[in-house]
């Protein structure tokens, strides 16, 4: 059984920054890529960023240049540094490893 726990969400003003964390535990397969998704009210869940075990990233066009995804050397923790946040970034952010999902953490960008 795999457990994924997100943390680091909160309320931030436009232009501010947050760092999200996702801690994985249990029977994880460490060679799998991990990813961040987000879902805003009334919208479909969308892929934000992914990271391979070698650190190779992918970003959605909406966050490219503002967000930075990273992964611990032990491969059991994933991070998302979110800079220059905009109101459009407001959503519940979820981490994903293979078919496993965390419970999400709320990010609200508002002045």
Coordinates of N, CA and C in Angstrom, one line a residue:
X1 N 0.8 -1.2 0.0 CA 0.0 0.0 0.0 C 0.9 1.2 0.0
X2 N 0.6 2.2 -0.9 CA 1.3 3.4 -1.0 C 0.5 4.5 -0.4
X3 N 1.2 5.4 0.3 CA 0.6 6.6 0.9 C 1.3 7.8 0.4
X4 N 0.6 8.8 -0.1 CA 1.1 10.0 -0.6 C 0.5 11.2 0.2
X5 N 1.3 12.0 0.8 CA 0.8 13.1 1.7 C 1.3 14.4 1.2
X6 N 0.4 15.3 0.7 CA 0.9 16.6 0.3 C 0.8 17.6 1.5
X7 N 1.7 18.6 1.4 CA 1.7 19.7 2.4 C 2.2 20.9 1.8
X8 N 2.0 22.1 2.5 CA 2.6 23.3 2.0 C 1.6 24.3 1.4
X9 N 0.4 23.9 1.2 CA -0.6 24.8 0.6 C -1.0 25.9 1.6
X10 N -1.7 26.9 1.1 CA -2.1 27.9 1.9 C -2.6 29.1 1.1
X11 N -2.8 30.2 1.8 CA -3.2 31.5 1.2 C -2.0 32.4 0.9
X12 N -1.9 32.9 -0.3 CA -0.8 33.7 -0.7 C -1.3 34.8 -1.6
X13 N -0.6 36.0 -1.6 CA -1.0 37.1 -2.4 C -0.4 36.9 -3.9
X14 N -1.1 37.5 -4.9 CA -0.5 37.4 -6.2 C 1.0 37.9 -6.2
X15 N 1.8 37.2 -6.9 CA 3.2 37.4 -7.0 C 4.0 36.7 -5.9
X16 N 3.3 36.1 -5.0 CA 4.0 35.4 -3.9 C 4.5 34.0 -4.3
X17 N 5.0 33.3 -3.3 CA 5.6 32.0 -3.6 C 5.1 31.0 -2.5
X18 N 5.1 29.7 -2.9 CA 4.8 28.6 -2.0 C 5.7 27.4 -2.4
X19 N 6.0 26.6 -1.5 CA 6.6 25.3 -1.8 C 5.7 24.2 -1.3
X20 N 5.3 23.3 -2.3 CA 4.5 22.2 -1.9 C 5.4 21.0 -1.8
X21 N 5.1 20.1 -0.9 CA 5.8 18.8 -0.7 C 4.9 17.6 -0.8
X22 N 5.4 16.5 -1.3 CA 4.6 15.3 -1.3 C 5.5 14.2 -0.8
X23 N 5.2 13.6 0.3 CA 6.0 12.5 0.9 C 5.3 11.2 0.6
X24 N 6.1 10.3 0.0 CA 5.6 8.9 -0.4 C 6.2 7.9 0.6
X25 N 5.3 7.0 1.0 CA 5.7 5.9 1.9 C 5.0 4.6 1.6
X26 N 5.5 3.5 2.1 CA 4.8 2.3 1.8 C 5.6 1.5 0.7
X27 N 4.9 0.7 0.0 CA 5.4 -0.2 -1.0 C 5.6 0.6 -2.3
X28 N 6.4 1.6 -2.4 CA 6.6 2.4 -3.6 C 7.6 1.8 -4.5
X29 N 7.4 2.1 -5.8 CA 8.3 1.7 -6.8 C 9.1 3.0 -7.2
X30 N 10.3 3.1 -6.7 CA 11.1 4.4 -6.8 C 11.5 4.8 -8.2
X31 N 11.5 3.9 -9.1 CA 11.9 4.2 -10.5 C 10.8 4.9 -11.3
X32 N 9.6 5.0 -10.7 CA 8.5 5.6 -11.4 C 8.6 7.1 -11.4
X33 N 8.1 7.8 -12.4 CA 8.0 9.2 -12.4 C 6.9 9.7 -11.4
X34 N 7.0 10.9 -11.0 CA 6.0 11.5 -10.1 C 5.5 12.8 -10.8
X35 N 4.3 13.2 -10.4 CA 3.7 14.4 -11.0 C 2.8 15.1 -10.1
X36 N 2.7 16.4 -10.4 CA 1.7 17.3 -9.7 C 0.6 17.6 -10.6
X37 N -0.7 17.5 -10.1 CA -1.9 17.9 -10.8 C -2.6 18.9 -10.0
X38 N -3.5 19.6 -10.6 CA -4.3 20.6 -9.9 C -5.7 20.6 -10.4
X39 N -6.7 20.9 -9.6 CA -8.1 21.0 -10.0 C -8.7 22.2 -9.3
X40 N -9.2 23.1 -10.1 CA -9.9 24.3 -9.7 C -11.4 24.0 -9.7
X41 N -12.1 24.8 -8.9 CA -13.6 24.5 -8.8 C -14.2 24.6 -10.2
X42 N -15.0 23.6 -10.5 CA -15.7 23.6 -11.8 C -14.9 23.2 -13.0
X43 N -13.6 22.9 -12.8 CA -12.8 22.5 -13.9 C -12.2 21.1 -13.7
X44 N -11.8 20.6 -14.8 CA -11.2 19.3 -14.8 C -9.8 19.3 -14.2
X45 N -9.4 18.2 -13.6 CA -8.0 18.0 -13.1 C -7.0 18.1 -14.3
X46 N -6.0 18.9 -14.1 CA -5.0 19.0 -15.1 C -3.6 18.7 -14.6
X47 N -2.7 18.2 -15.5 CA -1.4 17.9 -15.2 C -0.6 19.2 -15.2
X48 N 0.2 19.5 -14.1 CA 1.0 20.7 -13.9 C 2.4 20.4 -14.2
X49 N 3.0 19.4 -13.7 CA 4.4 19.1 -13.9 C 4.7 17.7 -13.5
X50 N 5.8 17.1 -14.2 CA 6.2 15.8 -13.9 C 7.7 15.8 -13.7
X51 N 8.3 14.8 -13.0 CA 9.7 14.6 -12.8 C 10.1 13.2 -12.9
X52 N 11.1 12.9 -13.7 CA 11.7 11.5 -13.7 C 12.6 11.3 -12.6
X53 N 13.1 10.1 -12.5 CA 14.0 9.7 -11.4 C 15.4 10.4 -11.6
X54 N 15.7 10.7 -12.9 CA 17.0 11.4 -13.2 C 16.8 12.9 -13.1
X55 N 15.7 13.4 -12.7 CA 15.4 14.8 -12.5 C 14.8 15.5 -13.7
X56 N 14.7 14.8 -14.8 CA 14.1 15.5 -16.0 C 12.7 15.9 -15.8
X57 N 12.4 17.2 -16.0 CA 11.1 17.8 -15.7 C 10.3 18.0 -17.0
X58 N 9.0 18.1 -16.8 CA 8.1 18.6 -17.8 C 7.1 19.6 -17.1
X59 N 6.7 20.7 -17.8 CA 5.8 21.6 -17.2 C 4.7 22.0 -18.2
X60 N 3.5 22.2 -17.7 CA 2.5 22.7 -18.5 C 2.8 24.1 -18.9
X61 N 2.3 24.5 -20.0 CA 2.6 25.9 -20.5 C 2.2 27.0 -19.6
X62 N 1.1 26.8 -18.8 CA 0.6 27.8 -17.9 C 1.5 28.1 -16.8
X63 N 2.4 27.2 -16.4 CA 3.3 27.3 -15.3 C 4.8 27.4 -15.6
X64 N 5.1 27.1 -16.9 CA 6.5 27.1 -17.3 C 7.2 28.4 -17.0
X65 N 8.4 28.4 -16.4 CA 9.1 29.6 -16.1 C 8.7 30.1 -14.7
X66 N 7.7 29.7 -14.1 CA 7.3 30.1 -12.8 C 7.4 29.0 -11.7
X67 N 7.1 27.8 -12.1 CA 7.2 26.7 -11.1 C 8.4 25.8 -11.4
X68 N 8.9 25.2 -10.3 CA 10.1 24.3 -10.4 C 9.8 23.0 -9.6
X69 N 9.8 21.9 -10.3 CA 9.6 20.6 -9.7 C 11.0 20.0 -9.4
X70 N 11.0 19.3 -8.2 CA 12.2 18.6 -7.8 C 11.8 17.3 -7.0
X71 N 12.9 16.5 -6.8 CA 12.7 15.2 -6.1 C 13.9 14.9 -5.3
X72 N 13.6 14.4 -4.1 CA 14.7 14.1 -3.1 C 15.6 13.0 -3.7
X73 N 16.8 12.9 -3.2 CA 17.8 11.9 -3.7 C 17.3 10.5 -3.4
X74 N 16.5 10.4 -2.3 CA 16.0 9.1 -2.0 C 14.7 8.7 -2.8
X75 N 14.3 9.7 -3.6 CA 13.1 9.5 -4.6 C 11.8 9.3 -3.9
X76 N 11.7 9.6 -2.6 CA 10.4 9.4 -1.9 C 9.7 10.7 -1.5
X77 N 10.3 11.8 -1.9 CA 9.7 13.1 -1.7 C 9.8 14.0 -2.9
X78 N 8.7 14.6 -3.3 CA 8.6 15.5 -4.4 C 8.2 16.9 -4.0
X79 N 8.8 17.9 -4.7 CA 8.5 19.3 -4.3 C 8.0 20.0 -5.5
X80 N 7.3 21.1 -5.3 CA 6.9 22.0 -6.3 C 7.0 23.4 -5.8
X81 N 8.1 24.1 -6.2 CA 8.3 25.5 -5.9 C 7.5 26.4 -6.8
X82 N 6.6 27.1 -6.3 CA 5.6 27.9 -7.1 C 6.0 29.4 -6.9
X83 N 6.5 30.1 -7.9 CA 6.8 31.5 -7.9 C 5.9 32.3 -8.7
X84 N 5.8 33.6 -8.5 CA 5.0 34.5 -9.3 C 3.6 34.0 -9.4
X85 N 3.0 33.6 -8.3 CA 1.7 33.0 -8.3 C 0.6 34.0 -8.7
X86 N -0.4 33.5 -9.5 CA -1.5 34.2 -10.0 C -2.8 33.7 -9.5
X87 N -3.8 34.5 -9.5 CA -5.1 34.0 -9.0 C -5.6 32.7 -9.8
X88 N -5.2 32.6 -11.1 CA -5.5 31.4 -11.9 C -4.8 30.2 -11.4
X89 N -3.9 30.3 -10.5 CA -3.2 29.1 -9.9 C -4.0 28.5 -8.8
X90 N -5.0 29.2 -8.3 CA -5.9 28.7 -7.2 C -6.5 27.4 -7.6
X91 N -6.2 26.4 -6.8 CA -6.7 25.0 -7.0 C -6.3 24.1 -5.8
X92 N -6.8 22.9 -5.8 CA -6.3 21.9 -5.0 C -5.2 21.1 -5.8
X93 N -4.1 21.0 -5.2 CA -2.9 20.4 -5.8 C -2.7 19.0 -5.3
X94 N -2.6 18.1 -6.2 CA -2.4 16.6 -5.9 C -1.1 16.1 -6.4
X95 N -0.5 15.2 -5.7 CA 0.7 14.5 -6.2 C 0.2 13.1 -6.6
X96 N 1.0 12.6 -7.6 CA 0.7 11.3 -8.1 C 1.9 10.5 -8.3
X97 N 1.9 9.2 -8.0 CA 3.0 8.2 -8.2 C 2.3 7.0 -8.8
X98 N 2.6 6.6 -10.0 CA 1.9 5.5 -10.7 C 0.4 5.8 -10.6
X99 N -0.3 4.8 -10.1 CA -1.8 5.0 -10.0 C -2.3 5.5 -8.6
X100 N -1.3 6.0 -7.8 CA -1.6 6.4 -6.5 C -1.7 7.9 -6.4
X101 N -2.7 8.4 -5.6 CA -2.9 9.8 -5.5 C -2.9 10.2 -4.0
X102 N -2.4 11.4 -3.7 CA -2.6 12.0 -2.4 C -3.9 12.6 -2.2
X103 N -4.2 13.2 -1.1 CA -5.5 13.8 -0.8 C -5.6 15.2 -1.2
X104 N -4.5 15.8 -1.5 CA -4.5 17.2 -2.1 C -4.2 18.2 -1.0
X105 N -3.7 19.4 -1.4 CA -3.5 20.5 -0.6 C -4.0 21.8 -1.3
X106 N -4.7 22.6 -0.6 CA -5.4 23.8 -1.2 C -4.4 24.9 -1.3
X107 N -4.3 25.5 -2.5 CA -3.6 26.7 -2.8 C -4.5 27.8 -3.2
X108 N -4.5 28.9 -2.5 CA -5.4 30.0 -2.8 C -4.6 31.3 -3.0
X109 N -4.7 31.9 -4.2 CA -3.9 33.1 -4.5 C -4.9 34.2 -4.6
X110 N -4.8 35.1 -3.7 CA -5.8 36.2 -3.6 C -5.2 37.4 -2.8
X111 N -5.6 38.6 -3.2 CA -5.2 39.8 -2.5 C -6.2 40.2 -1.5

